[in-house]
PDB file of C-alpha atoms in Angstrom:
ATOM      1  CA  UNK H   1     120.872  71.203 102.037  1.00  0.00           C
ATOM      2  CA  UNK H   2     123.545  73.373 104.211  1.00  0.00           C
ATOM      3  CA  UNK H   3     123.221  73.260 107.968  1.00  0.00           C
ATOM      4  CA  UNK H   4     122.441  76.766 109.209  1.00  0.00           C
ATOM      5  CA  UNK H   5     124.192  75.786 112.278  1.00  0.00           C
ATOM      6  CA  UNK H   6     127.292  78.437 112.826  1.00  0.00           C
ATOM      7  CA  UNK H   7     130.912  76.764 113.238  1.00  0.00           C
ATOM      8  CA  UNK H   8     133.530  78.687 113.323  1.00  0.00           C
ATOM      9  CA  UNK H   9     136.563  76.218 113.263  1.00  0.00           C
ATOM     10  CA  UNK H  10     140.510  77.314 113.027  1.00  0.00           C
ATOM     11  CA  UNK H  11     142.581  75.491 110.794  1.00  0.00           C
ATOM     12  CA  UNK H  12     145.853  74.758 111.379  1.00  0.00           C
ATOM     13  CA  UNK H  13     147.779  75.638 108.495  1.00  0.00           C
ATOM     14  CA  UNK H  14     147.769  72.535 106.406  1.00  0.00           C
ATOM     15  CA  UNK H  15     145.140  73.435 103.967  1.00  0.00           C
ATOM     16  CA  UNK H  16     142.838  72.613 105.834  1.00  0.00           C
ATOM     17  CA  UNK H  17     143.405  68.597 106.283  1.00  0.00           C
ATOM     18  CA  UNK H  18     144.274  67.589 109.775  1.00  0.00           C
ATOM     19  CA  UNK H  19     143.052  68.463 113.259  1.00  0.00           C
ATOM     20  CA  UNK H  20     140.736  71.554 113.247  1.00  0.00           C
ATOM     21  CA  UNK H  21     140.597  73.269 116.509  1.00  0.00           C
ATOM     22  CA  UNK H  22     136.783  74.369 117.359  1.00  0.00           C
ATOM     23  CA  UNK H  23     135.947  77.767 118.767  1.00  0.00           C
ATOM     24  CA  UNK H  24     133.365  78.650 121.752  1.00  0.00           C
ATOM     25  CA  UNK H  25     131.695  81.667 120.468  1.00  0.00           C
ATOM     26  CA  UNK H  26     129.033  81.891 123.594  1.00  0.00           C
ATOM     27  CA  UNK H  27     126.438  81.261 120.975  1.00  0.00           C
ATOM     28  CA  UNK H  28     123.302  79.102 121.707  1.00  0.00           C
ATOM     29  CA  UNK H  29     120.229  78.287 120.271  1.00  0.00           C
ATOM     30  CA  UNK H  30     117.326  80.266 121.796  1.00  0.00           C
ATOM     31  CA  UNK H  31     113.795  79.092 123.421  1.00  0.00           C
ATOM     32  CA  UNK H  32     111.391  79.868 120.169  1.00  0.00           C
ATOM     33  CA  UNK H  33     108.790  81.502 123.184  1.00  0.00           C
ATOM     34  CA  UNK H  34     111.812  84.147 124.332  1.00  0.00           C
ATOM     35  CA  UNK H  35     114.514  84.526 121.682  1.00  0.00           C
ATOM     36  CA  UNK H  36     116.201  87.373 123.575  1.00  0.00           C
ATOM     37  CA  UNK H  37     116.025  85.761 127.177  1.00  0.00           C
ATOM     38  CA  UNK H  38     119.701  85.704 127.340  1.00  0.00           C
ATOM     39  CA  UNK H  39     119.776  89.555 127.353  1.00  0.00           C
ATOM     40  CA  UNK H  40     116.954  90.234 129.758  1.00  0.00           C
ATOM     41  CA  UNK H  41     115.029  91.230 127.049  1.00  0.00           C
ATOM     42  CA  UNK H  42     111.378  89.741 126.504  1.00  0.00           C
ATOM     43  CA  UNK H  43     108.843  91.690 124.697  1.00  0.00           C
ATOM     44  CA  UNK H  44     108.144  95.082 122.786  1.00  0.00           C
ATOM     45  CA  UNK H  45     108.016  98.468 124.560  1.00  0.00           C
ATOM     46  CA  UNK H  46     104.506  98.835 123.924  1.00  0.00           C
ATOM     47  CA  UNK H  47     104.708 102.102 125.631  1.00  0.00           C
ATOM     48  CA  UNK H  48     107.154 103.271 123.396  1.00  0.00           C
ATOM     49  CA  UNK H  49     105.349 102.674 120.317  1.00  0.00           C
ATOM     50  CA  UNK H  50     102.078 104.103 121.746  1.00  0.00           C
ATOM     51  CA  UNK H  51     103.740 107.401 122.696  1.00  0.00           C
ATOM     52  CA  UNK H  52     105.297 107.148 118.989  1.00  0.00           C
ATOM     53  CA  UNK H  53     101.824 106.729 117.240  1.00  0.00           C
ATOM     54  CA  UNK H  54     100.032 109.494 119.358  1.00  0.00           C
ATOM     55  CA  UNK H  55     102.823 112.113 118.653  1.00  0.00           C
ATOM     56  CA  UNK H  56     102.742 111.128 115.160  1.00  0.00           C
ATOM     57  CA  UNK H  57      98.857 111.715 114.712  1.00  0.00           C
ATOM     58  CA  UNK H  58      99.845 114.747 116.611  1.00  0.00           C
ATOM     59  CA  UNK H  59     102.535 115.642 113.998  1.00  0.00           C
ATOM     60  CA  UNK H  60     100.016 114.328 111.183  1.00  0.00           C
ATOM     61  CA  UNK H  61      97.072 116.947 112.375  1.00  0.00           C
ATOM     62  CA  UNK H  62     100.057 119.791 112.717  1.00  0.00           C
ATOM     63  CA  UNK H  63     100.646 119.552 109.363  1.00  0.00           C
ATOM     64  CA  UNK H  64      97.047 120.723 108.319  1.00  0.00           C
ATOM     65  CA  UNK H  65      98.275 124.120 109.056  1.00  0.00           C
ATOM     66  CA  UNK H  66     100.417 124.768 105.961  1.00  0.00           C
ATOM     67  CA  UNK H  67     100.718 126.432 102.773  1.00  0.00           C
ATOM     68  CA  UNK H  68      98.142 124.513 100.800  1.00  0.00           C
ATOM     69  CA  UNK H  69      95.242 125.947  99.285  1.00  0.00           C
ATOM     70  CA  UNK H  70      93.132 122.867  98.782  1.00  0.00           C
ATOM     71  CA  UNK H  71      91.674 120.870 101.120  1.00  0.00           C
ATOM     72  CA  UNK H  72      92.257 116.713  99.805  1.00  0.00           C
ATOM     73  CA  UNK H  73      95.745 117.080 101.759  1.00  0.00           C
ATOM     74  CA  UNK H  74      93.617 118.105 104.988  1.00  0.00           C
ATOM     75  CA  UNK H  75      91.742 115.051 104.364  1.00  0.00           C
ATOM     76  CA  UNK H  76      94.118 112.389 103.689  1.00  0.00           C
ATOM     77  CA  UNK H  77      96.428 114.060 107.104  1.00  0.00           C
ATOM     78  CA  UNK H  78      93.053 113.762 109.583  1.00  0.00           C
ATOM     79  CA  UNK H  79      92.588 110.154 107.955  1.00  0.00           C
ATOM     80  CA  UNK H  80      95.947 108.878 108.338  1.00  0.00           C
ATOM     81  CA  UNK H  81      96.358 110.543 112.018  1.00  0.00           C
ATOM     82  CA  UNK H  82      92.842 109.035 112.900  1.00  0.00           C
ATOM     83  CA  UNK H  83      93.601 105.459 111.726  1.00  0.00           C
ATOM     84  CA  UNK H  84      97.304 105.770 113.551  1.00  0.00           C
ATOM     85  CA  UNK H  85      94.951 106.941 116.667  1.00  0.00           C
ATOM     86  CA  UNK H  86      92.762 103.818 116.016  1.00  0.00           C
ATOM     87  CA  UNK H  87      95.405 101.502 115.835  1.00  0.00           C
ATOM     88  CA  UNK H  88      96.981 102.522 118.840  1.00  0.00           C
ATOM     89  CA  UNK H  89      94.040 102.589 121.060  1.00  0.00           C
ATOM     90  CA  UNK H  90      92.801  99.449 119.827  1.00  0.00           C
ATOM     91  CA  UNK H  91      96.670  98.033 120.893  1.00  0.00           C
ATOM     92  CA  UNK H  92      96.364  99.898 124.160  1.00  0.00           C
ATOM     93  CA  UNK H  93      92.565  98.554 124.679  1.00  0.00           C
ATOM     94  CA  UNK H  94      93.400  94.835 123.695  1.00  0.00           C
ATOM     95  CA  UNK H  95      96.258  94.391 126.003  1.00  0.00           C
ATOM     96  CA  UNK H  96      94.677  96.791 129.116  1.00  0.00           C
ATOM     97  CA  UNK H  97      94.200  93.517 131.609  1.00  0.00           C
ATOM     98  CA  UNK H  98      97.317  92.160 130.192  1.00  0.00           C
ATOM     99  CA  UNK H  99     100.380  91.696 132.752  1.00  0.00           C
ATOM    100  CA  UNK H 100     103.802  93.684 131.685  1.00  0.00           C
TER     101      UNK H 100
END
């Protein structure tokens, strides 16, 4: 099986036979517990996505005011913009004591 380790050599010519010159790319392998430690980056912006879900159930229970005549899409919008509500309550709830 093929390493996935990445090489990136320079030959020098020849074909590639002789003395192959390696490259420093600034690459190395990351801690499996921070992946993006390197770039001062180390979790999810939880607020971010919890502002995104409420102004999409927002934008979900907007679009109830429409041109429709029946009322299955009315349905199907509350549901949807109430399980995007639960989900991100239940996210905020779960990590409340948590420290960020």
């Amino acid at each position: 099986m093929a390493s996935t380790d990445v090489e990136h050599t320079v030959g020098h010519g020849d074909g590639g036979h002789g003395e192959v010159e390696v490259i420093d790319t600034g690459w190395r392998r990351e801690p499996a517990d921070a992946p993006s430690a390197r770039f001062g980056w180390h979790g999810a912006a939880t607020k971010t996505f919890y502002g995104a879900a409420i102004f999409f159930a927002l934008f979900l229970l907007a679009m109830i005011i429409g041109n429709h005549t029946g009322h299955i899409e009315d349905l199907y919008l509350i549901a949807f913009a109430v399980g995007t509500l639960f989900f991100a309550v239940r996210g905020w709830w779960m990590n409340r004591g948590k420290w960020s």
